[in-house]
Amino acid sequence: MALSLAISPCPNDTFVFHALVHGRVPDAPPVEVTYADVDVTNTAAERGAFDLVKVSFAALPWLLDDYHLLPCGGALGRGCGPLVLTRGDREGGPDRTDLTGATVAVPGDRTTAYLLFRLWSAGRPPARIEVVPFHEIMPGVAAGRYDAGLVIHEARFTYHRHGLSALVDLGEWWEADTGLPIPLGAILARRGAVDPEAAAAWVRESVRQAWANPAASREYVLAHAQEMELDVVDRHIGLYVNEFTADLGEAGFAAVTALLDRAATAGLVPQTSSSFATAWTS
């Protein structure tokens, strides 16, 4: 039977999963792939819609009863955190990072980006949050529809084109505060449908092949890159596909635990019931 897989169309996901999607991983089943933004896959995973699925680490408290967390294939790293953007001419008084009274556009209410934003803005939250499709955030801020926008991924490389400024880099804030990498996206395997150890082996082999022959996936990556320039695609992959993609390791698991423990303490997410170190095999 085919394995149902949901990933984003972003270059890091298509690069990592090219070999698995195209039947190039020995012993892996055929794959039926769905491409969707992470806010969509977060919601679909709650319904158990896919066998393997890319979700936000912030969504794990709602998902680990039904899914195993795989120790590979996801997006963690340093220097790759979400940005809070505003128009360059925005007036903000002596503390421009104070968004009290502002309307902020975010890409999803259970995204890691939004969870980091809520932790950062605790004590002085904005007046209003609007969930907006990712591609509409920067144009909306530039047009004045929103006072600020929370963005991820390739927006790090392109926000200047919209006349926007980075109010805060939430990755820099997180790393300075914790010393840990930023946990962004996770790969989950549905309990009872997929052997997590086998799935981890398939994903790791797909990652290995991606690194061994980057040219093999180029056409596939560009076909789903939403008109991204080649330079931006390469920078995107270079930033988000790293040692944590092959293995979360001690630092990766520590980062996920720290994020969700802090969020649970703040009452932003439920306390998780599973240890992250064993979640994918328990």
Coordinates of C-alpha atoms in Angstrom, one line a residue:
M1 CA 0.0 0.0 0.0
A2 CA 1.1 3.6 -0.7
L3 CA 2.3 5.7 2.2
S4 CA 0.5 9.1 2.5
L5 CA 3.0 11.9 3.0
A6 CA 2.3 15.6 3.6
I7 CA 5.1 18.2 3.3
S8 CA 5.3 21.8 2.4
P9 CA 6.4 22.9 -1.1
C10 CA 9.3 24.7 0.4
P11 CA 12.8 23.9 -1.0
N12 CA 14.0 22.3 2.2
D13 CA 11.2 19.8 2.3
T14 CA 11.3 18.9 -1.4
F15 CA 15.1 18.6 -1.3
V16 CA 15.0 16.3 1.8
F17 CA 12.1 14.1 0.5
H18 CA 12.9 13.9 -3.2
A19 CA 14.4 10.4 -3.1
L20 CA 11.6 9.0 -0.9
V21 CA 8.8 10.6 -3.0
H22 CA 10.4 9.3 -6.3
G23 CA 10.9 5.7 -5.1
R24 CA 14.6 5.8 -4.8
V25 CA 14.8 4.6 -1.1
P26 CA 15.3 0.8 -0.9
D27 CA 12.6 -1.1 1.0
A28 CA 10.4 2.0 1.3
P29 CA 6.8 1.8 0.1
P30 CA 5.5 3.9 -2.7
V31 CA 4.5 7.4 -1.6
E32 CA 1.5 9.6 -2.3
V33 CA 2.5 13.1 -1.5
T34 CA 0.4 16.2 -0.6
Y35 CA 1.9 19.6 -0.6
A36 CA 0.5 22.1 1.9
D37 CA 1.5 24.9 4.2
V38 CA 2.4 23.8 7.7
D39 CA -0.7 25.5 9.2
V40 CA -2.8 23.1 7.0
T41 CA -0.8 20.0 7.9
N42 CA -1.0 20.9 11.6
T43 CA -4.8 20.7 11.4
A44 CA -4.8 17.7 9.1
A45 CA -2.6 15.7 11.5
E46 CA -5.1 16.2 14.3
R47 CA -7.5 14.2 12.1
G48 CA -4.9 11.5 11.5
A49 CA -5.0 12.4 7.8
F50 CA -1.5 11.3 6.8
D51 CA 0.9 8.5 7.6
L52 CA 4.0 10.8 7.5
V53 CA 3.5 14.5 8.0
K54 CA 5.5 17.6 8.5
V55 CA 4.1 19.8 11.3
S56 CA 5.2 22.6 13.6
F57 CA 7.0 21.5 16.8
A58 CA 4.5 23.9 18.5
A59 CA 1.7 21.5 17.5
L60 CA 3.2 18.4 19.1
P61 CA 1.2 18.6 22.4
W62 CA -2.0 17.9 20.4
L63 CA -0.5 15.2 18.2
L64 CA 1.8 12.8 20.1
D65 CA -1.0 10.6 21.3
D66 CA -1.5 9.6 17.7
Y67 CA 1.9 10.1 16.1
H68 CA 5.5 9.2 16.8
L69 CA 8.1 12.0 16.6
L70 CA 10.8 11.0 14.2
P71 CA 14.4 12.1 15.1
C72 CA 15.1 13.2 11.5
G73 CA 13.8 15.0 8.5
G74 CA 12.6 18.1 10.3
A75 CA 13.8 21.7 10.4
L76 CA 15.9 23.0 13.3
G77 CA 18.9 25.2 13.3
R78 CA 20.7 28.3 14.2
G79 CA 20.4 31.7 12.6
C80 CA 17.1 30.6 10.9
G81 CA 14.4 31.9 13.2
P82 CA 11.2 33.7 12.4
L83 CA 11.2 37.5 11.9
V84 CA 8.8 40.2 13.0
L85 CA 8.6 42.7 10.2
T86 CA 7.2 46.2 10.0
R87 CA 7.3 49.0 7.5
G88 CA 10.5 51.0 7.6
D89 CA 8.6 54.2 8.3
R90 CA 6.7 52.8 11.3
E91 CA 6.6 55.0 14.3
G92 CA 7.1 53.1 17.6
G93 CA 8.3 55.6 20.2
P94 CA 11.4 54.9 22.2
D95 CA 10.8 51.1 22.2
R96 CA 9.9 50.1 18.6
T97 CA 9.6 46.5 19.7
D98 CA 6.5 47.3 21.8
L99 CA 3.6 46.1 19.6
T100 CA 0.9 46.9 22.2
G101 CA -2.1 48.1 20.3
A102 CA -0.8 46.7 17.0
T103 CA -2.4 44.3 14.5
V104 CA 0.0 41.5 13.7
A105 CA -0.4 39.0 10.8
V106 CA 0.8 35.5 11.5
P107 CA 1.0 32.4 9.3
G108 CA -0.8 30.0 11.7
D109 CA -2.0 29.8 15.3
R110 CA -0.1 26.6 16.1
T111 CA 3.1 27.4 14.2
T112 CA 6.4 27.4 16.0
A113 CA 6.8 31.0 14.8
Y114 CA 3.7 32.1 16.5
L115 CA 4.5 30.3 19.7
L116 CA 7.9 32.0 19.8
F117 CA 6.2 35.3 19.2
R118 CA 3.8 34.7 22.1
L119 CA 6.7 33.9 24.4
W120 CA 8.7 36.9 23.3
S121 CA 5.7 39.3 23.5
A122 CA 4.5 38.0 26.9
G123 CA 3.4 40.9 29.1
R124 CA 2.8 43.2 26.2
P125 CA 0.8 41.3 23.6
P126 CA -0.5 43.0 20.4
A127 CA -4.1 44.1 20.3
R128 CA -5.0 41.8 17.5
I129 CA -3.7 38.7 15.7
E130 CA -4.8 37.8 12.2
V131 CA -4.0 34.4 10.7
V132 CA -3.0 35.2 7.1
P133 CA -1.8 32.9 4.2
F134 CA 2.0 33.2 4.3
H135 CA 2.3 34.8 0.8
E136 CA 0.0 37.6 1.8
I137 CA 1.9 38.7 5.0
M138 CA 4.7 40.9 3.6
P139 CA 2.5 42.6 1.0
G140 CA -0.1 43.2 3.7
V141 CA 2.4 44.8 6.0
A142 CA 3.8 46.9 3.2
A143 CA 0.3 48.1 2.2
G144 CA -0.5 49.1 5.8
R145 CA -3.2 46.4 6.4
Y146 CA -1.2 45.1 9.3
D147 CA 1.2 46.9 11.7
A148 CA 3.6 44.0 11.7
G149 CA 3.9 40.5 10.2
L150 CA 5.5 37.3 11.4
V151 CA 7.4 35.5 8.6
I152 CA 9.5 32.4 8.1
H153 CA 11.7 30.6 5.6
E154 CA 12.6 32.5 2.4
A155 CA 11.2 35.8 3.7
R156 CA 14.5 36.1 5.5
F157 CA 16.1 36.8 2.2
T158 CA 13.4 38.8 0.5
Y159 CA 11.7 41.1 3.0
H160 CA 13.8 44.2 2.0
R161 CA 12.1 44.1 -1.5
H162 CA 8.8 45.0 0.2
G163 CA 10.4 48.0 2.0
L164 CA 10.1 46.2 5.3
S165 CA 12.4 46.2 8.4
A166 CA 13.1 43.4 10.8
L167 CA 11.8 44.5 14.2
V168 CA 13.1 41.4 15.9
D169 CA 14.7 38.1 14.9
L170 CA 13.0 35.6 17.2
G171 CA 15.7 33.1 16.5
E172 CA 18.4 35.4 17.8
W173 CA 16.2 36.1 20.8
W174 CA 15.7 32.4 21.5
E175 CA 19.3 31.4 21.0
A176 CA 20.6 34.2 23.2
D177 CA 18.1 33.2 25.9
T178 CA 18.6 29.5 25.8
G179 CA 21.8 28.7 23.9
L180 CA 19.8 26.1 22.0
P181 CA 18.9 25.8 18.2
I182 CA 15.5 26.9 17.0
P183 CA 13.0 24.0 16.6
L184 CA 10.7 24.8 13.7
G185 CA 9.3 21.8 11.9
A186 CA 9.0 18.1 12.9
I187 CA 8.3 14.9 11.0
L188 CA 5.7 12.6 12.5
A189 CA 4.7 9.0 11.8
R190 CA 1.2 7.8 12.5
R191 CA 0.9 5.3 15.3
G192 CA -0.4 1.9 14.1
A193 CA 0.2 2.8 10.5
V194 CA 3.9 3.2 10.2
D195 CA 6.9 1.6 12.0
P196 CA 8.7 4.6 13.3
E197 CA 12.1 3.0 13.1
A198 CA 11.6 2.0 9.5
A199 CA 10.3 5.5 8.7
A200 CA 13.3 7.1 10.3
A201 CA 15.6 4.9 8.2
W202 CA 13.7 5.9 5.0
V203 CA 13.9 9.6 5.8
R204 CA 17.6 9.4 6.7
E205 CA 18.4 7.6 3.4
S206 CA 16.5 10.3 1.5
V207 CA 18.5 12.9 3.3
R208 CA 21.7 11.1 2.5
Q209 CA 20.9 10.9 -1.1
A210 CA 19.9 14.6 -1.2
W211 CA 23.3 15.6 0.1
A212 CA 25.2 13.0 -2.0
N213 CA 23.7 14.3 -5.3
P214 CA 22.0 17.7 -5.0
A215 CA 21.5 18.0 -8.7
A216 CA 19.2 15.0 -8.8
S217 CA 16.4 16.9 -7.0
R218 CA 17.0 20.3 -8.6
E219 CA 14.1 20.1 -11.2
Y220 CA 11.7 18.8 -8.6
V221 CA 12.7 21.5 -6.0
L222 CA 12.3 24.3 -8.5
A223 CA 9.0 23.0 -9.7
H224 CA 7.5 23.6 -6.2
A225 CA 9.5 26.6 -5.2
Q226 CA 6.7 29.1 -5.9
E227 CA 8.7 31.2 -8.4
M228 CA 11.7 31.6 -6.0
E229 CA 14.9 32.6 -7.6
L230 CA 17.6 30.0 -7.8
D231 CA 19.9 31.9 -5.4
V232 CA 17.1 32.1 -2.8
V233 CA 16.3 28.4 -3.2
D234 CA 20.0 27.5 -2.6
R235 CA 20.2 29.8 0.4
H236 CA 17.0 28.3 1.8
I237 CA 18.2 24.8 1.5
G238 CA 21.6 25.7 2.9
L239 CA 20.1 27.3 6.0
Y240 CA 17.3 24.8 6.8
V241 CA 18.8 21.4 5.8
N242 CA 21.7 20.8 8.3
E243 CA 23.0 18.3 10.8
F244 CA 19.7 18.4 12.7
T245 CA 17.9 17.2 9.6
A246 CA 19.8 13.9 9.7
D247 CA 19.5 13.6 13.5
L248 CA 17.9 15.8 16.1
G249 CA 20.5 14.6 18.6
E250 CA 20.8 15.8 22.2
A251 CA 20.7 19.5 21.4
G252 CA 17.7 19.1 19.1
F253 CA 15.6 17.2 21.6
A254 CA 16.7 19.7 24.3
A255 CA 15.5 22.6 22.2
V256 CA 12.1 21.0 21.6
T257 CA 11.7 20.2 25.3
A258 CA 12.7 23.7 26.3
L259 CA 10.3 25.3 23.9
L260 CA 7.2 23.2 24.9
D261 CA 8.1 23.2 28.6
R262 CA 8.2 27.0 28.6
A263 CA 5.0 27.3 26.6
A264 CA 3.2 24.9 28.9
T265 CA 4.4 26.8 32.0
A266 CA 3.1 30.0 30.4
G267 CA -0.3 28.2 29.7
L268 CA 0.1 28.5 25.9
V269 CA 0.1 24.7 25.1
P270 CA -1.0 21.6 27.0
Q271 CA 1.7 19.8 29.0
T272 CA 3.0 16.9 26.8
S273 CA 2.7 13.4 28.2
S274 CA 5.6 11.8 26.3
S275 CA 9.3 12.2 26.7
F276 CA 10.7 13.6 23.5
A277 CA 13.7 11.3 23.9
T278 CA 11.5 8.2 23.5
A279 CA 8.4 9.6 21.8
W280 CA 9.3 8.1 18.4
T281 CA 9.9 4.6 19.7
S282 CA 7.4 4.4 22.6

